[in-house]
Short mmCIF file of C-alpha atoms in Angstrom, two decimals:
data_model
loop_
_atom_site.label_atom_id
_atom_site.label_comp_id
_atom_site.label_asym_id
_atom_site.label_seq_id
_atom_site.Cartn_x
_atom_site.Cartn_y
_atom_site.Cartn_z
CA UNK A 204 -15.80 29.17 2.80
CA UNK A 205 -14.12 25.63 3.18
CA UNK A 206 -14.46 25.91 6.85
CA UNK A 207 -18.21 27.09 6.69
CA UNK A 208 -19.00 23.96 4.59
CA UNK A 209 -17.33 21.92 7.06
CA UNK A 210 -19.32 23.57 9.91
CA UNK A 211 -22.58 22.65 7.69
CA UNK A 212 -21.40 19.08 7.00
CA UNK A 213 -20.86 18.53 10.68
CA UNK A 214 -24.31 19.29 11.33
CA UNK A 215 -25.63 17.08 8.50
CA UNK A 216 -23.69 14.26 9.50
CA UNK A 217 -24.61 14.59 13.20
CA UNK A 218 -28.32 14.63 12.22
CA UNK A 219 -27.92 12.16 9.74
CA UNK A 220 -26.09 9.97 12.23
CA UNK A 221 -29.15 10.46 14.27
CA UNK A 222 -31.09 8.95 11.83
CA UNK A 223 -28.85 6.05 11.07
CA UNK A 224 -29.13 5.06 14.50
CA UNK A 225 -32.89 4.82 14.48
CA UNK A 226 -32.75 4.43 10.84
CA UNK A 227 -35.97 2.62 10.47
CA UNK A 228 -37.83 2.96 13.43
CA UNK A 229 -39.71 -0.29 14.53
CA UNK A 230 -43.58 0.07 13.69
CA UNK A 231 -45.86 0.63 16.83
CA UNK A 232 -47.01 -3.21 16.09
CA UNK A 233 -43.40 -4.58 16.17
CA UNK A 234 -42.73 -2.83 19.45
CA UNK A 235 -45.72 -3.76 20.96
CA UNK A 236 -45.17 -7.09 20.43
CA UNK A 237 -42.39 -7.64 22.51
CA UNK A 238 -44.57 -6.37 25.44
CA UNK A 239 -47.07 -9.38 25.22
CA UNK A 240 -44.55 -11.68 26.53
CA UNK A 241 -45.00 -10.40 30.58
CA UNK A 242 -48.38 -8.22 29.87
CA UNK A 243 -50.15 -11.09 27.97
CA UNK A 244 -51.80 -11.71 24.78
CA UNK A 245 -52.49 -8.31 22.81
CA UNK A 246 -51.60 -6.76 26.61
CA UNK A 247 -54.14 -8.76 28.34
CA UNK A 248 -52.83 -9.90 31.66
CA UNK A 249 -53.78 -12.88 33.46
CA UNK A 250 -51.94 -12.19 36.59
CA UNK A 251 -50.20 -9.91 38.73
CA UNK A 252 -48.74 -7.93 36.00
CA UNK A 253 -51.03 -5.00 34.73
CA UNK A 254 -52.81 -5.09 31.60
CA UNK A 255 -52.16 -2.67 29.02
CA UNK A 256 -54.87 -3.07 26.77
CA UNK A 257 -57.20 -0.94 28.58
CA UNK A 258 -55.17 2.40 28.56
CA UNK A 259 -55.90 5.29 26.34
CA UNK A 260 -52.77 6.21 23.85
CA UNK A 261 -52.22 9.37 26.39
CA UNK A 262 -52.15 7.18 29.44
CA UNK A 263 -49.84 4.50 28.32
CA UNK A 264 -47.19 6.97 26.79
CA UNK A 265 -47.33 9.00 30.14
CA UNK A 266 -46.69 5.89 32.11
CA UNK A 267 -43.89 4.92 29.86
CA UNK A 268 -42.29 8.28 30.15
CA UNK A 269 -42.52 8.70 33.76
CA UNK A 270 -40.80 5.42 34.15
CA UNK A 271 -38.42 6.30 31.52
CA UNK A 272 -37.46 9.20 33.98
CA UNK A 273 -37.90 7.70 36.91
CA UNK A 274 -40.54 9.64 37.84
CA UNK A 275 -42.80 6.45 38.53
CA UNK A 276 -41.31 3.90 40.69
CA UNK A 277 -41.37 0.16 39.33
CA UNK A 278 -39.66 -3.12 39.29
CA UNK A 279 -38.77 -3.83 35.60
CA UNK A 280 -40.23 -1.24 33.55
CA UNK A 281 -38.10 1.58 34.65
CA UNK A 282 -35.22 -0.51 33.31
CA UNK A 283 -37.07 -1.30 30.14
CA UNK A 284 -38.85 2.27 29.29
CA UNK A 285 -35.21 3.67 28.87
CA UNK A 286 -34.81 1.59 26.09
CA UNK A 287 -37.16 3.27 23.90
CA UNK A 288 -37.39 6.93 22.17
CA UNK A 289 -40.48 9.27 23.02
CA UNK A 290 -41.39 8.63 19.64
CA UNK A 291 -41.19 5.08 19.69
CA UNK A 292 -43.22 4.96 23.17
CA UNK A 293 -45.97 7.36 21.62
CA UNK A 294 -45.81 4.41 18.66
CA UNK A 295 -46.29 1.51 20.70
CA UNK A 296 -49.16 3.15 22.77
CA UNK A 297 -51.20 4.17 19.56
CA UNK A 298 -50.86 0.49 18.71
CA UNK A 299 -52.23 -0.87 22.15
CA UNK A 300 -55.15 2.07 21.65
CA UNK A 301 -56.01 0.77 18.47
CA UNK A 302 -56.92 -2.51 19.92
CA UNK A 303 -59.47 -1.28 22.31
CA UNK A 304 -62.68 -2.17 20.88
CA UNK B 1189 -5.09 19.40 12.11
CA UNK B 1190 -6.62 19.70 8.56
CA UNK B 1191 -10.65 20.59 8.33
CA UNK B 1192 -10.89 20.56 4.68
CA UNK B 1193 -12.88 18.30 2.98
CA UNK B 1194 -12.20 17.76 -0.73
CA UNK B 1195 -15.07 17.42 -3.66
CA UNK B 1196 -14.53 13.84 -4.12
CA UNK B 1197 -15.26 13.32 -0.08
CA UNK B 1198 -18.14 15.42 -0.28
CA UNK B 1199 -20.00 13.63 -3.28
CA UNK B 1200 -18.97 10.16 -1.68
CA UNK B 1201 -20.84 11.85 1.83
CA UNK B 1202 -23.81 13.47 -0.31
CA UNK B 1203 -24.45 9.85 -1.71
CA UNK B 1204 -24.38 8.07 1.50
CA UNK B 1205 -26.55 10.49 3.03
CA UNK B 1206 -29.11 10.24 -0.11
CA UNK B 1207 -28.91 6.28 0.73
CA UNK B 1208 -29.82 6.69 4.24
CA UNK B 1209 -32.70 9.00 3.41
CA UNK B 1210 -33.88 6.39 1.17
CA UNK B 1211 -33.94 3.73 3.64
CA UNK B 1212 -35.73 5.98 6.39
CA UNK B 1213 -38.38 7.28 3.88
CA UNK B 1214 -38.83 3.97 2.09
CA UNK B 1215 -39.40 1.51 5.32
CA UNK B 1216 -42.61 2.67 6.83
CA UNK B 1217 -44.16 2.96 3.33
CA UNK B 1218 -43.23 -0.69 2.33
CA UNK B 1219 -44.43 -1.94 5.86
CA UNK B 1220 -47.91 -0.56 5.00
CA UNK B 1221 -48.12 -2.18 1.52
CA UNK B 1222 -50.85 -5.10 1.45
CA UNK B 1223 -50.45 -6.48 -1.82
CA UNK B 1224 -51.56 -10.01 -1.02
CA UNK B 1225 -48.34 -11.67 -2.84
CA UNK B 1226 -47.86 -14.35 0.00
CA UNK B 1227 -51.13 -15.98 -0.42
CA UNK B 1228 -50.71 -19.69 -0.27
CA UNK B 1229 -47.12 -19.72 0.63
CA UNK B 1230 -45.94 -22.51 2.94
CA UNK B 1231 -44.38 -21.96 6.25
CA UNK B 1232 -43.40 -25.09 8.13
CA UNK B 1233 -42.22 -24.42 11.56
CA UNK B 1234 -40.22 -27.04 13.51
CA UNK B 1235 -40.44 -27.12 17.34
CA UNK B 1236 -43.42 -26.32 19.37
CA UNK B 1237 -41.81 -24.25 22.42
CA UNK B 1238 -41.06 -20.74 23.38
CA UNK B 1239 -40.09 -19.98 19.81
CA UNK B 1240 -41.94 -21.86 17.38
CA UNK B 1241 -45.51 -21.40 18.76
CA UNK B 1242 -44.76 -17.96 18.65
CA UNK B 1243 -43.50 -17.94 15.00
CA UNK B 1244 -46.48 -19.69 14.09
CA UNK B 1245 -49.09 -17.74 15.69
CA UNK B 1246 -47.56 -14.36 14.60
CA UNK B 1247 -47.47 -15.15 11.03
CA UNK B 1248 -50.87 -16.10 11.03
CA UNK B 1249 -51.93 -13.05 13.00
CA UNK B 1250 -49.97 -10.80 10.41
CA UNK B 1251 -51.01 -12.72 7.38
CA UNK B 1252 -53.64 -15.19 7.67
CA UNK B 1253 -53.33 -15.96 3.90
CA UNK B 1254 -50.10 -17.76 4.42
CA UNK B 1255 -50.68 -21.44 5.25
CA UNK B 1256 -48.57 -22.75 8.36
CA UNK B 1257 -47.63 -25.91 9.89
CA UNK B 1258 -46.51 -26.39 13.28
CA UNK B 1259 -44.11 -29.56 13.73
CA UNK B 1260 -44.20 -30.12 17.76
CA UNK B 1261 -42.74 -33.73 18.18
CA UNK B 1262 -45.00 -33.93 21.14
CA UNK B 1263 -48.71 -33.61 21.84
CA UNK B 1264 -48.32 -31.35 24.65
CA UNK B 1265 -45.64 -29.17 25.66
CA UNK B 1266 -43.61 -29.20 28.67
CA UNK B 1267 -42.15 -25.87 29.98
CA UNK B 1268 -38.53 -25.65 30.94
CA UNK B 1269 -38.93 -22.46 32.43
CA UNK B 1270 -40.54 -22.69 35.81
CA UNK B 1271 -39.62 -26.32 36.20
CA UNK B 1272 -37.21 -25.34 39.02
CA UNK B 1273 -40.47 -24.59 40.96
CA UNK B 1274 -42.10 -27.77 40.11
CA UNK B 1275 -38.81 -29.63 41.55
CA UNK B 1276 -39.75 -28.14 44.75
CA UNK B 1277 -43.17 -28.82 44.80
CA UNK B 1278 -44.28 -25.16 44.55
CA UNK B 1279 -46.55 -26.45 41.84
CA UNK B 1280 -47.78 -29.59 40.21
CA UNK B 1281 -46.05 -31.06 37.06
CA UNK B 1282 -49.25 -30.24 34.83
CA UNK B 1283 -48.43 -26.59 35.42
CA UNK B 1284 -45.63 -27.00 32.90
CA UNK B 1285 -47.79 -28.69 30.50
CA UNK B 1286 -49.89 -26.77 27.57
CA UNK B 1287 -51.81 -28.22 24.72
CA UNK B 1288 -51.67 -26.95 21.04
CA UNK B 1289 -55.43 -27.18 20.53
CA UNK B 1290 -55.89 -23.43 20.51
CA UNK B 1291 -53.29 -22.63 17.90
CA UNK B 1292 -55.16 -25.05 15.89
CA UNK B 1293 -58.54 -23.69 16.57
CA UNK B 1294 -58.23 -19.92 16.92
CA UNK B 1295 -55.41 -19.20 14.17
CA UNK B 1296 -55.76 -22.02 11.70
CA UNK B 1297 -52.43 -23.76 12.31
CA UNK B 1298 -51.92 -26.93 11.30
CA UNK B 1299 -50.34 -29.00 14.27
CA UNK B 1300 -48.51 -32.17 13.63
CA UNK B 1301 -47.35 -33.84 16.68
CA UNK B 1302 -44.53 -35.68 15.28
CA UNK B 1303 -40.50 -35.26 15.15
CA UNK B 1304 -39.28 -33.91 11.99
CA UNK B 1305 -36.28 -36.33 11.18
CA UNK B 1306 -34.86 -34.63 7.81
CA UNK B 1307 -34.70 -31.24 6.02
CA UNK B 1308 -33.94 -31.03 2.24
CA UNK B 1309 -32.69 -27.32 2.16
CA UNK B 1310 -32.42 -27.72 -1.84
CA UNK B 1311 -35.83 -29.50 -2.61
CA UNK B 1312 -37.49 -27.43 0.36
CA UNK B 1313 -38.80 -30.27 2.07
CA UNK B 1314 -39.20 -31.58 5.46
CA UNK B 1315 -39.58 -35.42 6.17
CA UNK B 1316 -41.32 -36.64 9.27
CA UNK B 1317 -40.99 -39.43 11.16
CA UNK B 1318 -43.83 -41.37 9.82
CA UNK B 1319 -42.22 -41.01 6.43
CA UNK B 1320 -44.70 -38.12 5.30
CA UNK B 1321 -43.15 -35.23 3.64
CA UNK B 1322 -44.11 -31.45 4.04
CA UNK B 1323 -42.80 -28.94 1.21
CA UNK B 1324 -42.34 -25.35 2.44
CA UNK B 1325 -41.16 -21.81 0.87
CA UNK B 1326 -39.81 -21.04 4.04
CA UNK B 1327 -38.89 -23.18 7.20
CA UNK B 1328 -38.35 -21.96 10.94
CA UNK B 1329 -36.74 -23.96 13.27
CA UNK B 1330 -36.75 -23.43 17.18
CA UNK B 1331 -35.17 -26.91 17.86
CA UNK B 1332 -33.68 -25.87 21.27
CA UNK B 1333 -30.76 -27.50 22.88
CA UNK B 1334 -28.79 -30.85 22.06
CA UNK B 1335 -26.03 -31.90 24.94
CA UNK B 1336 -22.57 -32.78 24.32
CA UNK B 1337 -22.79 -36.37 25.71
CA UNK B 1338 -19.28 -37.23 26.29
CA UNK B 1339 -17.76 -34.02 26.65
CA UNK B 1340 -18.18 -34.91 30.68
CA UNK B 1341 -16.58 -38.28 30.49
CA UNK B 1342 -18.94 -40.90 31.70
CA UNK B 1343 -22.04 -38.63 31.18
CA UNK B 1344 -23.83 -39.67 28.37
CA UNK B 1345 -27.69 -40.28 27.55
CA UNK B 1346 -27.47 -43.76 29.90
CA UNK B 1347 -26.07 -41.60 32.80
CA UNK B 1348 -28.91 -39.15 32.35
CA UNK B 1349 -31.18 -41.73 33.78
CA UNK B 1350 -29.22 -42.01 36.78
CA UNK B 1351 -27.89 -38.39 37.21
CA UNK B 1352 -30.48 -36.51 35.31
CA UNK B 1353 -29.98 -32.76 33.81
CA UNK B 1354 -33.46 -32.14 33.83
CA UNK B 1355 -32.37 -29.24 31.34
CA UNK B 1356 -35.15 -30.35 29.11
CA UNK B 1357 -38.37 -30.67 30.72
CA UNK B 1358 -40.34 -33.72 30.95
CA UNK B 1359 -39.52 -37.05 32.28
CA UNK B 1360 -36.03 -35.66 33.53
CA UNK B 1361 -37.64 -33.10 35.72
CA UNK B 1362 -39.73 -35.72 37.16
CA UNK B 1363 -36.47 -37.90 37.85
CA UNK B 1364 -34.67 -35.02 39.62
CA UNK B 1365 -37.88 -34.37 41.79
CA UNK B 1366 -38.16 -38.04 42.63
CA UNK B 1367 -34.37 -38.22 43.67
CA UNK B 1368 -34.54 -35.02 45.90
CA UNK B 1369 -37.76 -36.45 47.61
CA UNK B 1370 -35.79 -39.44 48.42
CA UNK B 1371 -32.70 -37.84 49.37
CA UNK B 1372 -31.72 -38.35 53.13
CA UNK B 1373 -31.51 -35.41 55.48
CA UNK B 1374 -27.90 -34.85 55.56
CA UNK B 1375 -27.29 -35.52 52.17
CA UNK B 1376 -25.42 -33.56 49.15
CA UNK B 1377 -27.10 -32.30 46.19
CA UNK B 1378 -24.71 -31.39 43.86
CA UNK B 1379 -25.29 -29.19 40.54
CA UNK B 1380 -22.79 -29.32 38.01
CA UNK B 1381 -23.07 -26.11 35.96
CA UNK B 1382 -22.20 -26.03 32.19
CA UNK B 1383 -19.62 -23.58 30.84
CA UNK B 1384 -21.08 -20.67 28.52
CA UNK B 1385 -23.07 -20.60 26.33
CA UNK B 1386 -25.83 -22.61 27.48
CA UNK B 1387 -29.67 -22.28 27.79
CA UNK B 1388 -31.30 -20.23 30.73
CA UNK B 1389 -27.86 -18.38 32.31
CA UNK B 1390 -29.55 -17.85 35.66
CA UNK B 1391 -31.14 -21.40 35.66
CA UNK B 1392 -28.64 -23.73 37.58
CA UNK B 1393 -28.39 -20.77 40.41
CA UNK B 1394 -32.14 -20.50 40.64
CA UNK B 1395 -32.33 -24.20 41.00
CA UNK B 1396 -29.68 -24.46 43.65
CA UNK B 1397 -31.92 -21.48 45.44
CA UNK B 1398 -35.05 -23.57 45.42
CA UNK B 1399 -33.48 -26.67 46.20
CA UNK B 1400 -31.56 -25.01 49.29
CA UNK B 1401 -35.18 -23.33 50.20
CA UNK B 1402 -36.71 -27.11 50.31
CA UNK B 1403 -33.91 -28.25 51.98
CA UNK B 1404 -34.08 -25.67 54.70
CA UNK B 1405 -37.73 -26.72 55.23
CA UNK B 1406 -37.42 -30.42 54.98
CA UNK B 1407 -33.77 -31.71 55.45
CA UNK B 1408 -31.99 -28.66 57.16
CA UNK B 1409 -28.73 -30.91 57.71
CA UNK B 1410 -28.44 -31.30 53.71
CA UNK B 1411 -26.55 -29.28 51.36
CA UNK B 1412 -26.28 -27.70 47.71
CA UNK B 1413 -23.06 -27.65 46.18
CA UNK B 1414 -22.54 -26.04 42.52
CA UNK B 1415 -19.58 -27.27 41.02
CA UNK B 1416 -19.10 -24.73 38.45
CA UNK B 1417 -17.19 -24.59 34.92
CA UNK B 1418 -17.18 -20.91 35.18
CA UNK B 1419 -16.03 -18.03 37.39
CA UNK B 1420 -18.69 -15.80 37.19
CA UNK B 1421 -22.62 -16.34 36.27
CA UNK B 1422 -25.64 -14.47 35.59
CA UNK B 1423 -27.25 -12.01 38.14
CA UNK B 1424 -24.27 -13.30 40.41
CA UNK B 1425 -24.21 -10.36 42.89
CA UNK B 1426 -27.99 -10.69 43.56
CA UNK B 1427 -28.11 -14.19 43.82
CA UNK B 1428 -24.90 -14.15 46.37
CA UNK B 1429 -26.59 -11.28 48.70
CA UNK B 1430 -29.77 -13.28 48.70
CA UNK B 1431 -28.31 -16.69 49.57
CA UNK B 1432 -26.57 -14.49 52.40
CA UNK B 1433 -29.95 -13.33 53.64
CA UNK B 1434 -31.69 -16.61 52.82
CA UNK B 1435 -29.15 -19.57 53.31
CA UNK B 1436 -26.34 -18.56 55.61
CA UNK B 1437 -24.19 -18.46 52.55
CA UNK B 1438 -20.45 -18.05 53.34
CA UNK B 1439 -21.09 -19.21 56.77
CA UNK B 1440 -20.09 -22.93 58.11
CA UNK B 1441 -23.59 -23.76 58.38
CA UNK B 1442 -24.54 -22.44 54.56
CA UNK B 1443 -27.03 -24.33 52.73
CA UNK B 1444 -25.22 -23.50 49.23
CA UNK B 1445 -21.69 -24.00 48.47
CA UNK B 1446 -20.66 -22.46 44.80
CA UNK B 1447 -17.01 -23.59 43.61
CA UNK B 1448 -15.92 -21.28 40.82
CA UNK B 1449 -14.28 -23.15 37.80
CA UNK B 1450 -10.68 -21.51 38.96
CA UNK B 1451 -11.16 -23.16 42.34
CA UNK B 1452 -11.31 -26.50 40.91
CA UNK B 1453 -15.07 -26.52 40.12
CA UNK B 1454 -14.62 -27.75 36.55
CA UNK B 1455 -16.02 -31.27 36.53
CA UNK B 1456 -14.39 -33.39 33.92
CA UNK B 1457 -15.68 -36.85 34.93
CA UNK B 1458 -18.55 -38.51 36.22
CA UNK B 1459 -19.27 -41.83 37.47
CA UNK B 1460 -22.98 -42.41 37.45
CA UNK B 1461 -23.31 -45.52 39.03
CA UNK B 1462 -21.76 -44.22 42.27
CA UNK B 1463 -22.88 -40.38 41.85
CA UNK B 1464 -19.10 -39.37 41.89
CA UNK B 1465 -18.31 -36.26 40.23
CA UNK B 1466 -14.57 -35.36 39.53
CA UNK B 1467 -12.74 -32.38 39.39
CA UNK B 1468 -9.22 -32.16 38.20
CA UNK B 1469 -7.96 -32.50 41.59
CA UNK B 1470 -11.14 -33.97 43.82
CA UNK B 1471 -13.74 -36.21 43.78
CA UNK B 1472 -17.11 -35.45 45.22
CA UNK B 1473 -19.44 -37.65 46.38
CA UNK B 1474 -23.05 -36.52 45.58
CA UNK B 1475 -26.57 -38.25 47.22
CA UNK B 1476 -28.43 -36.54 44.11
CA UNK B 1477 -26.14 -35.61 41.28
CA UNK B 1478 -27.79 -33.23 38.56
CA UNK B 1479 -25.19 -32.78 35.69
CA UNK B 1480 -26.16 -29.96 33.46
CA UNK B 1481 -23.81 -30.90 30.74
CA UNK B 1482 -22.08 -28.58 27.76
CA UNK B 1483 -24.74 -27.63 24.79
CA UNK B 1484 -24.95 -27.20 21.27
CA UNK B 1485 -28.05 -26.42 18.98
CA UNK B 1486 -30.46 -29.03 18.92
CA UNK B 1487 -30.19 -32.10 16.81
CA UNK B 1488 -31.88 -31.12 13.56
CA UNK B 1489 -30.05 -28.06 13.03
CA UNK B 1490 -26.82 -29.87 13.36
CA UNK B 1491 -27.94 -32.66 10.77
CA UNK B 1492 -29.44 -30.01 8.51
CA UNK B 1493 -25.92 -28.25 8.45
CA UNK B 1494 -27.30 -25.03 10.15
CA UNK B 1495 -24.64 -25.32 12.66
CA UNK B 1496 -20.96 -23.71 12.79
CA UNK B 1497 -18.05 -24.70 14.93
CA UNK B 1498 -19.35 -23.30 17.91
CA UNK B 1499 -21.93 -26.04 17.36
CA UNK B 1500 -24.61 -23.19 17.13
CA UNK B 1501 -26.68 -21.54 14.31
CA UNK B 1502 -25.26 -18.34 13.06
CA UNK B 1503 -28.15 -16.31 11.45
CA UNK B 1504 -28.89 -12.96 10.08
CA UNK B 1505 -30.46 -11.00 13.06
CA UNK B 1506 -32.80 -8.96 10.90
CA UNK B 1507 -34.55 -11.84 9.45
CA UNK B 1508 -33.10 -14.87 11.58
CA UNK B 1509 -32.54 -16.57 8.34
CA UNK B 1510 -29.82 -19.25 8.61
CA UNK B 1511 -26.25 -17.78 7.27
CA UNK B 1512 -25.42 -21.50 6.33
CA UNK B 1513 -28.84 -22.36 4.29
CA UNK B 1514 -31.20 -20.30 2.62
CA UNK B 1515 -34.86 -20.12 3.34
CA UNK B 1516 -34.49 -21.80 6.55
CA UNK B 1517 -34.79 -19.38 9.67
CA UNK B 1518 -33.61 -20.42 13.12
CA UNK B 1519 -34.82 -18.73 16.41
CA UNK B 1520 -34.44 -19.58 20.27
CA UNK B 1521 -31.72 -21.34 22.03
CA UNK B 1522 -30.22 -23.03 19.11
CA UNK B 1523 -28.94 -19.52 17.60
CA UNK B 1524 -25.97 -17.51 18.01
CA UNK B 1525 -28.18 -14.58 18.99
CA UNK B 1526 -25.95 -11.42 19.32
CA UNK B 1527 -26.09 -10.02 23.14
CA UNK B 1528 -29.50 -11.50 23.70
CA UNK B 1529 -29.26 -14.55 26.08
CA UNK B 1530 -30.46 -18.36 25.57
CA UNK B 1531 -33.87 -17.41 27.50
CA UNK B 1532 -37.53 -18.20 26.82
CA UNK B 1533 -38.28 -14.49 26.59
CA UNK B 1534 -35.48 -13.87 24.09
CA UNK B 1535 -36.90 -16.80 21.92
CA UNK B 1536 -40.49 -15.14 21.95
CA UNK B 1537 -38.99 -11.82 21.01
CA UNK B 1538 -36.74 -13.51 18.31
CA UNK B 1539 -39.88 -15.29 16.94
CA UNK B 1540 -41.88 -12.28 16.64
CA UNK B 1541 -39.08 -10.61 14.62
CA UNK B 1542 -38.72 -13.47 12.49
CA UNK B 1543 -42.49 -14.15 11.81
CA UNK B 1544 -42.61 -10.45 10.82
CA UNK B 1545 -39.80 -10.63 8.42
CA UNK B 1546 -41.07 -14.02 6.92
CA UNK B 1547 -44.09 -12.17 6.24
CA UNK B 1548 -42.62 -9.53 4.53
CA UNK B 1549 -40.35 -11.72 2.62
CA UNK B 1550 -43.20 -13.66 1.34
CA UNK B 1551 -45.21 -10.71 0.51
CA UNK B 1552 -41.97 -9.27 -1.37
CA UNK B 1553 -41.21 -6.17 0.95
CA UNK B 1554 -38.67 -4.72 2.49
CA UNK B 1555 -38.22 -6.15 5.93
CA UNK B 1556 -39.21 -3.67 8.81
CA UNK B 1557 -36.88 -2.71 11.79
CA UNK B 1558 -36.58 -4.99 14.27
CA UNK B 1559 -36.51 -4.64 18.36
CA UNK B 1560 -36.16 -6.97 20.89
CA UNK B 1561 -36.74 -7.54 24.88
CA UNK B 1562 -35.52 -9.89 27.24
CA UNK B 1563 -37.22 -10.10 30.79
CA UNK B 1564 -36.14 -13.07 33.00
CA UNK B 1565 -37.19 -13.77 36.50
CA UNK B 1566 -35.53 -16.19 38.99
CA UNK B 1567 -36.78 -17.12 42.69
CA UNK B 1568 -34.21 -17.45 45.36
CA UNK B 1569 -37.25 -18.25 47.41
CA UNK B 1570 -40.68 -18.48 46.71
CA UNK B 1571 -41.47 -14.97 48.09
CA UNK B 1572 -37.86 -13.69 46.95
CA UNK B 1573 -37.75 -12.84 43.18
CA UNK B 1574 -35.21 -10.92 41.02
CA UNK B 1575 -34.88 -10.04 37.36
CA UNK B 1576 -32.64 -8.83 34.36
CA UNK B 1577 -34.57 -7.04 31.53
CA UNK B 1578 -33.29 -5.03 28.26
CA UNK B 1579 -34.32 -3.72 25.15
CA UNK B 1580 -32.39 -4.55 21.97
CA UNK B 1581 -31.98 -3.17 18.40
CA UNK B 1582 -29.45 -3.44 15.57
CA UNK B 1583 -26.72 -1.16 16.44
CA UNK B 1584 -24.92 1.63 14.50
CA UNK B 1585 -22.50 -1.04 13.31
CA UNK B 1586 -25.22 -3.52 12.42
CA UNK B 1587 -24.67 -5.82 15.25
CA UNK B 1588 -27.87 -7.18 17.69
CA UNK B 1589 -26.86 -5.05 20.97
CA UNK B 1590 -28.21 -3.96 24.20
CA UNK B 1591 -29.69 -0.43 24.15
CA UNK B 1592 -27.10 1.71 26.28
CA UNK B 1593 -28.58 3.04 29.53
CA UNK B 1594 -31.46 0.58 29.55
CA UNK B 1595 -31.91 -2.58 31.11
CA UNK B 1596 -30.17 -4.42 33.77
CA UNK B 1597 -30.90 -6.50 36.77
CA UNK B 1598 -33.12 -5.58 39.75
CA UNK B 1599 -31.41 -2.66 42.17
CA UNK B 1600 -30.02 -4.40 45.24
CA UNK B 1601 -32.67 -2.77 47.37
CA UNK B 1602 -35.24 -3.79 45.02
CA UNK B 1603 -38.91 -5.29 45.73
CA UNK B 1604 -38.05 -8.68 46.06
CA UNK B 1605 -41.40 -9.93 47.21
CA UNK B 1606 -43.13 -8.15 44.29
CA UNK B 1607 -40.68 -9.77 41.76
CA UNK B 1608 -41.72 -13.15 42.79
CA UNK B 1609 -45.32 -12.20 42.22
CA UNK B 1610 -44.56 -10.73 39.01
CA UNK B 1611 -42.51 -13.90 38.12
CA UNK B 1612 -45.62 -16.13 38.25
CA UNK B 1613 -47.60 -13.77 36.48
CA UNK B 1614 -44.79 -13.73 33.67
CA UNK B 1615 -45.44 -17.31 32.98
CA UNK B 1616 -49.21 -17.43 33.24
CA UNK B 1617 -48.71 -14.50 30.31
CA UNK B 1618 -45.74 -15.84 28.19
CA UNK B 1619 -47.86 -19.10 27.85
CA UNK B 1620 -51.08 -17.39 27.14
CA UNK B 1621 -48.73 -15.55 24.30
CA UNK B 1622 -47.63 -19.27 23.08
CA UNK B 1623 -50.79 -21.00 23.52
CA UNK B 1624 -54.17 -19.22 23.50
#
């Protein structure tokens, strides 16, 4: 019985620890704000760096996931995409898509 | 090993679990609350650079009911990032300067091109040079760096007029540019690199690279010598491999020489009249002597009691509120920023987290979960760029830390031509984020 409880506790603690690390997931807006420094005001680029305001949520999320898995070659984006969970990537993609008029 | 857990431990554990679940559930809910509680609240931002402009603008974007004043000190801003490019004629000086007009027109920010001389944390008011005062509910400082004058014997503000630091962009950039132009072929351009921590860690080495590029084309018998207080520096492997490819580094004809601190590179004294840098065992005669002195937080941070014995400002990274004085937040180079570097991009990212926290606090909401990015390019030649990038968050121990497995420097066989192009685009876009 004690042993069973312990095993159950381990599971709980693992899942809790997972949540603690990502305790509050940053909002899509907070995540998206960090992109603007390179990709421009609201994701509208003035130079060679691509704009990211004109993608559908699916396109942007797929691009980020492909950078993350190294399926898509890049310069800095592979390194940056690896910093986010799939859930966060979806949240920032949704935010940029919501800016589209 | 015993695997038993007694009842008390279990209860403690369950309590912690409940608390964690509570946090996870309540945060998104809070973030969506809009109660307009901040209407008319006054925020004063001091410093119109990479941190200050962003803090001011993003507060207004997130909550236009908050009254925001930006105290800039100057009518226009001159960017320190990219000033190395201007030094070697890749762009005109005006490329570095930016107007605050759109921040006023598009975001309703009151821009005051004056210097703040005093902050009264208890009375919550700021005194300007004119004698006018500005009351605040929360103040945000992005005051940049100050110099430890005299830390290198003989190097003070007056000496900087002869041997420029050019580590704050403006007249100093112009002065160093003139001196480089006037240097004879066969001259020595000496850069005195500071100890950590300092503004823009790869900056002295980008400067050495671009000056070497200029010399290669214009004054090929000349040389850049970096006298360093340190034994290692940012992006070192990439700089060294680029210098080998471009400037014959470590050969007899190398255009760049780097002297590590442990190889007697640490400059302890300068003679600004004769342009001599003195290390423990040696003297170096320069034709141009560029002294980047040891640094600390900008003067107003120190005067307001926001700094600790390190000379920098300790802050709570979730809000960037000072640990020394309540209701005053500090962002950018002046802070102790956890694992973040003292870079323009980091200041931008910190200011966004700070702005969001200030909006939450003024609205009586729980502060949301932060995240930061740094992306920082350096040029080794106009068509040869390298970068460092990283994502940051608060880790399980509550520290601002880089995300494991993410980020890092450009790969050794990276696309340096593309990174040079992206570096210029980085600048166009980050200044647009600040000023448009």
